[in-house]
Amino acid sequence: MPHYASPATPTRTGEVADTLRLLAYLVLALVLIVLDHRGGWLNRARQQADVLVQPLWMVAGWPGRMAEKLYDDAGTLSQLTAENERLRNEMLVSNARLARLRTVAADNARLRGLLGAAERGGLDVQLAPILDIDLDLTRQRLVLDAGSADGVRVGQSVIDAGGLLGQVIDTTPMHASVLLLTDASHAVPVAVTRNGVRLVAYGTGSSDRLRLASIPLSSDVKVGDLLVTSGLGARFPAGFLVGTVAALRPDDSRAFLLGDVRPAAQLDRGRDVLLLRTAPAAPGTGDRGPASAASEPEAAQTDPSVEPGAAGTGSSRVPGPRSPVPDGGATPIPTGETP
């Protein structure tokens, strides 16, 4: 045996087994590839395995999905809160604008009524805003934001779209005071439009009621009759609506009737009034004021309930200057006398 020859290496049984096992795996892999290529059973097995494993995937992905949902919900809540706040502010602004528009629409309607009444009667009027109002039981006044500097003078009649409001009793360069019909110290000669019966309507201190006193039982006055200014006393032009007879009742002596009148003018509302610059033409001359037709029959009748001296003394018991003569033919009557 040569000295360079090494001793024979014994064969390892473990290596042979590993080699055989590898060959077996290769053969099995080839067989599976061929079978899957021909029958596709491996793909079906994979799908069934996916169905079995899917619940595990869902459980494993639940924490991530919950975290993502919470994040999205937090972002959505914040966004909705901000949008809700914005919409609330916009709604408040819109409501304020709507309320303002409603107020403007109501003011426009009142102004259209005032101007319409002036145009229908062909009246020479001046629009004056109301600055202050006093509707106390013992004091019924308006303060107008117009005075002698604007051409307002004592004795001017004041009307609105409904009818007669009162008269100017005091002026300053910037403001004017108006005595309302309902003042307890005020009286106005009136006539029934239906038959021309002449009466006197007195203020009661209440903004929704006038008073008729000493109505003869023989007078043809009924509930619902319209009353207009008669023009007697030369204080108020004839034909302006004063109110409607609301109730009639006998007085304590049972010899006369007492009446309640609902004013036609809106004494407790409105922002503007109309001041008569000049009196309208008398009935029969072509130009007619509101409800002036009622003054035609009144000229032919005499009301026994009003004494001659009382009916011609004017409409107000408030001391003041002598009234201007609107028709040019009557003698001026002092307003300080009591009807």
C-alpha atoms as one frame of an Amber mdcrd trajectory, in Angstrom:
protein
   0.000   0.000   0.000   1.565   3.235  -1.078   2.463   5.631   1.663   0.515
   8.499   0.042  -2.773   6.639  -0.139  -5.274   7.549   2.534  -7.433   4.987
   4.203 -10.779   4.269   2.552 -13.627   6.553   3.697 -16.654   4.619   4.870
 -19.961   5.318   3.075 -22.425   7.531   5.078 -25.890   6.036   5.123 -27.411
   9.387   6.166 -26.302  11.142   3.005 -27.782   8.435   0.825 -31.105   8.793
   2.643 -31.107  12.547   2.176 -30.407  12.190  -1.492 -33.212   9.667  -1.921
 -35.580  11.936   0.006 -34.683  14.894  -2.247 -35.295  12.813  -5.347 -38.650
  11.748  -3.930 -39.636  15.370  -3.296 -38.632  16.346  -6.795 -40.661  13.519
  -8.266 -43.648  14.492  -6.073 -43.319  18.107  -7.144 -43.255  17.125 -10.796
 -46.292  14.909 -10.328 -48.210  17.737  -8.561 -47.288  20.201 -11.288 -48.495
  17.828 -14.005 -51.744  17.030 -12.133 -52.463  20.690 -11.388 -51.785  21.612
 -14.996 -54.140  18.951 -16.258 -56.955  18.999 -13.671 -56.645  22.316 -11.777
 -57.414  20.618  -8.471 -54.674  22.527  -6.664 -56.377  25.860  -7.456 -59.658
  24.543  -6.043 -57.868  23.400  -2.931 -56.319  26.850  -2.583 -59.760  28.510
  -2.838 -61.182  26.230  -0.179 -58.209  26.972   2.041 -58.853  30.722   1.536
 -62.447  30.265   2.704 -61.258  28.484   5.826 -58.582  31.084   6.564 -60.763
  34.161   5.828 -62.222  34.410   9.378 -58.684  34.490  10.718 -57.847  37.328
   8.373 -60.915  39.238   9.527 -60.005  38.793  13.183 -56.419  39.787  12.492
 -57.492  42.961  10.599 -60.169  44.059  13.089 -57.884  46.267  15.273 -56.638
  48.142  12.225 -60.099  48.641  10.860 -61.392  49.849  14.203 -58.549  52.356
  14.510 -59.221  53.617  10.986 -62.963  53.909  11.677 -62.377  55.814  14.883
 -60.061  58.184  13.075 -62.607  58.722  10.302 -65.436  59.216  12.811 -63.410
  61.762  14.749 -62.653  63.665  11.562 -66.283  63.484  10.430 -67.556  64.661
  13.824 -65.202  67.606  13.801 -66.211  68.478  10.265 -69.922  68.155  11.045
 -69.539  70.280  14.178 -67.833  73.051  12.243 -70.418  72.857   9.457 -73.264
  72.868  11.976 -71.829  75.969  13.625 -71.481  77.674  10.265 -75.027  76.773
   9.256 -76.377  77.981  12.612 -74.673  81.335  12.160 -75.981  81.595   8.614
 -79.481  80.749   9.831 -79.332  83.451  12.501 -78.188  86.001   9.949 -80.884
  84.870   7.501 -83.571  85.096  10.182 -82.424  88.588  11.083 -82.533  89.603
   7.422 -85.955  87.989   7.000 -87.311  89.841  10.028 -85.906  93.072   8.639
 -87.470  92.381   5.234 -90.823  91.668   6.872 -90.597  94.956   8.739 -89.705
  96.796   5.541 -92.583  95.066   3.718 -95.011  96.106   6.463 -93.683  99.670
   6.343 -94.051  99.717   2.558 -97.623  98.441   2.853 -98.459 101.199   5.346
 -96.836 103.852   3.171 -98.706 102.566   0.110-101.920 102.802   2.122-101.160
 106.373   3.153-100.189 107.488  -0.334-103.128 105.601  -1.830-105.543 107.402
   0.479-103.997 110.740  -0.480-104.163 109.964  -4.210-107.747 108.683  -4.084
-108.928 111.824  -2.314-106.809 114.195  -4.370-105.354 115.597  -1.152-102.442
 117.968  -0.711-100.626 116.206   2.119 -97.254 116.040   3.801 -95.776 112.765
   5.073 -94.405 113.000   8.619 -92.756 110.209  10.640 -93.872 109.530  14.209
 -91.110 110.244  16.723 -92.894 109.408  19.978 -96.342 108.382  21.202 -98.152
 108.830  24.493-101.311 106.723  24.955-101.890 107.353  28.646-105.520 107.368
  29.788-105.315 111.091  30.491-103.033 112.061  27.642-103.285 110.910  24.035
-100.507 112.549  22.024 -98.156 111.981  19.114 -94.825 113.711  18.567 -93.881
 114.065  14.908 -90.383 114.335  13.493 -91.382 117.447  11.575 -91.948 120.986
  12.753 -92.524 124.561  11.712 -89.292 124.467   9.714 -90.955 121.806   7.546
 -94.154 123.810   7.087 -96.152 122.206   9.907 -98.558 124.617  11.597-100.933
 124.497  14.533-104.431 123.385  13.579-103.462 121.066  10.721-105.544 117.915
  10.448-103.662 114.632  10.773-104.873 111.494   8.987-103.695 108.019   8.064
-104.910 105.405   5.585-107.876 104.581   7.839-109.177 108.028   8.633-108.801
 111.015  10.928-106.152 110.838  13.678-106.311 114.281  15.257-104.847 117.740
  14.899-101.577 119.582  15.478-101.704 121.562  18.729 -98.089 122.697  19.125
 -95.015 123.090  16.948 -91.315 123.719  17.336 -88.841 124.197  14.500 -88.046
 120.467  14.547 -91.100 118.734  16.042 -94.887 118.932  16.301 -97.372 117.637
  18.869-100.614 116.012  17.724-103.732 115.725  19.875-105.437 112.422  19.055
-109.185 112.009  18.656-109.260 109.691  21.649-107.832 112.240  24.094-110.314
 112.897  26.895-110.229 116.648  26.139-111.001 116.254  22.437-114.277 116.336
  20.530-115.021 116.305  16.815-118.291 117.059  14.982-119.304 114.022  12.913
-122.091 112.955  10.584-123.628 109.573   9.831-122.835 108.665   6.231-126.131
 106.801   5.808-128.457 109.702   6.543-126.348 112.763   7.438-127.394 112.951
  11.098-124.928 115.218  12.885-123.393 114.233  16.224-120.294 114.948  18.303
-117.723 112.232  19.055-115.767 112.685  22.279-112.452 111.147  23.287-112.459
 108.643  26.124-108.756 108.284  26.894-108.784 104.822  25.343-107.083 104.327
  21.974-109.822 102.015  20.693-112.993 103.881  21.619-114.785 107.197  21.106
-118.016 108.267  22.772-121.286 109.630  21.417-123.396 111.479  23.986-127.008
 112.683  24.050-128.237 110.953  20.915-131.996 111.596  20.609-134.111 108.456
  20.530-135.715 109.737  17.352-132.354 109.903  15.539-131.866 107.209  12.955
-128.522 105.962  14.257-127.717 102.248  14.140-124.846 100.000  15.118-122.490
  99.707  12.152-123.084 103.226  10.826-119.999 105.003   9.516-119.162 108.410
  10.937-117.271 111.107   9.030-116.253 114.639   9.889-119.133 117.037   9.298
-116.965 120.100   8.729-118.763 122.156  11.362-116.500 124.474  13.306-114.108
 124.832  10.372-111.457 122.826  12.221-111.592 119.526  10.312-112.525 119.337
   6.631-115.741 117.474   5.923-115.820 113.887   4.723-112.931 112.240   6.570
-113.766 108.890   8.129-113.797 108.971  11.927-115.088 105.559  12.961-117.911
 103.039  13.133-120.738 102.937  15.656-119.965  99.853  17.730-122.693  99.966
  20.392-125.755 101.966  21.442-127.387 102.022  24.887-129.810 104.289  26.768
-128.461 106.761  29.308-129.611 106.969  32.918-132.567 109.209  32.067-133.749
 106.899  29.261-134.341 110.042  27.192-131.169 109.794  25.101-128.806 107.162
  23.767-125.105 106.782  24.405-122.878 105.320  21.739-119.448 103.726  21.446
-117.428 104.366  18.315-114.539 102.275  17.057-111.969 104.671  15.494-111.163
 104.126  11.841-107.578 105.362  12.150-104.856 103.106  13.532-104.125 105.196
  16.591-101.864 102.642  18.285 -99.725 101.584  15.324 -97.974 102.879  12.238
 -94.794 104.889  11.791 -95.974 107.730   9.573 -98.954 110.059   9.296-100.244
 112.523   6.736-100.651 116.237   7.437-103.243 118.089   5.374-101.580 121.127
   3.838-104.833 122.481   2.407-108.401 121.349   2.889-109.964 119.383   0.005
-112.650 120.975  -2.104-116.117 120.994  -0.607-118.595 118.384  -1.893-120.232
 119.403  -5.120-117.243 121.356  -6.478-115.753 118.423  -8.330-112.919 117.303
  -6.020-113.951 114.978  -3.188-112.047 113.833  -0.148-112.530 110.366   1.360
-116.144 109.628   2.222-117.123 113.184   1.265-120.388 112.048  -0.265-121.838
 111.778   3.228-121.613 115.524   3.732-124.208 116.211   0.985-127.260 114.909
   2.895-125.877 116.346   6.128-126.225 119.880   4.718-129.984 119.451   4.510
-130.502 118.055   8.037-130.084 119.372  11.537-129.199 117.189  14.512-131.339
 118.087  17.518-128.819 116.390  19.818-126.221 119.130  19.295-126.958 122.657
  20.342-126.254 125.283  17.716-123.512 126.845  19.783-121.923 123.488  20.543
-121.841 122.131  17.020-120.014 125.098  15.644-117.351 125.569  18.224-114.723
 123.314  16.688-113.397 119.876  17.471-110.989 120.414  20.334-111.192 121.729
  23.856-107.449 122.362  23.965-106.589 126.091  23.989-104.793 127.203  20.876
-104.698 129.770  18.093-107.638 130.468  15.886-108.234 127.866  13.217-107.562
 128.668   9.566-110.602 128.731   7.320-110.178 125.888   4.815-113.141 126.713
   2.614-112.733 130.477   2.608-116.315 131.133   3.663-116.612 130.356   7.366
-115.670 132.576  10.239-112.668 131.367  12.257-113.714 129.681  15.514-111.456
 129.541  18.586-110.528 125.984  19.537-110.582 126.702  23.261-114.396 126.517
  23.495-115.971 123.319  24.707-118.416 121.597  22.356
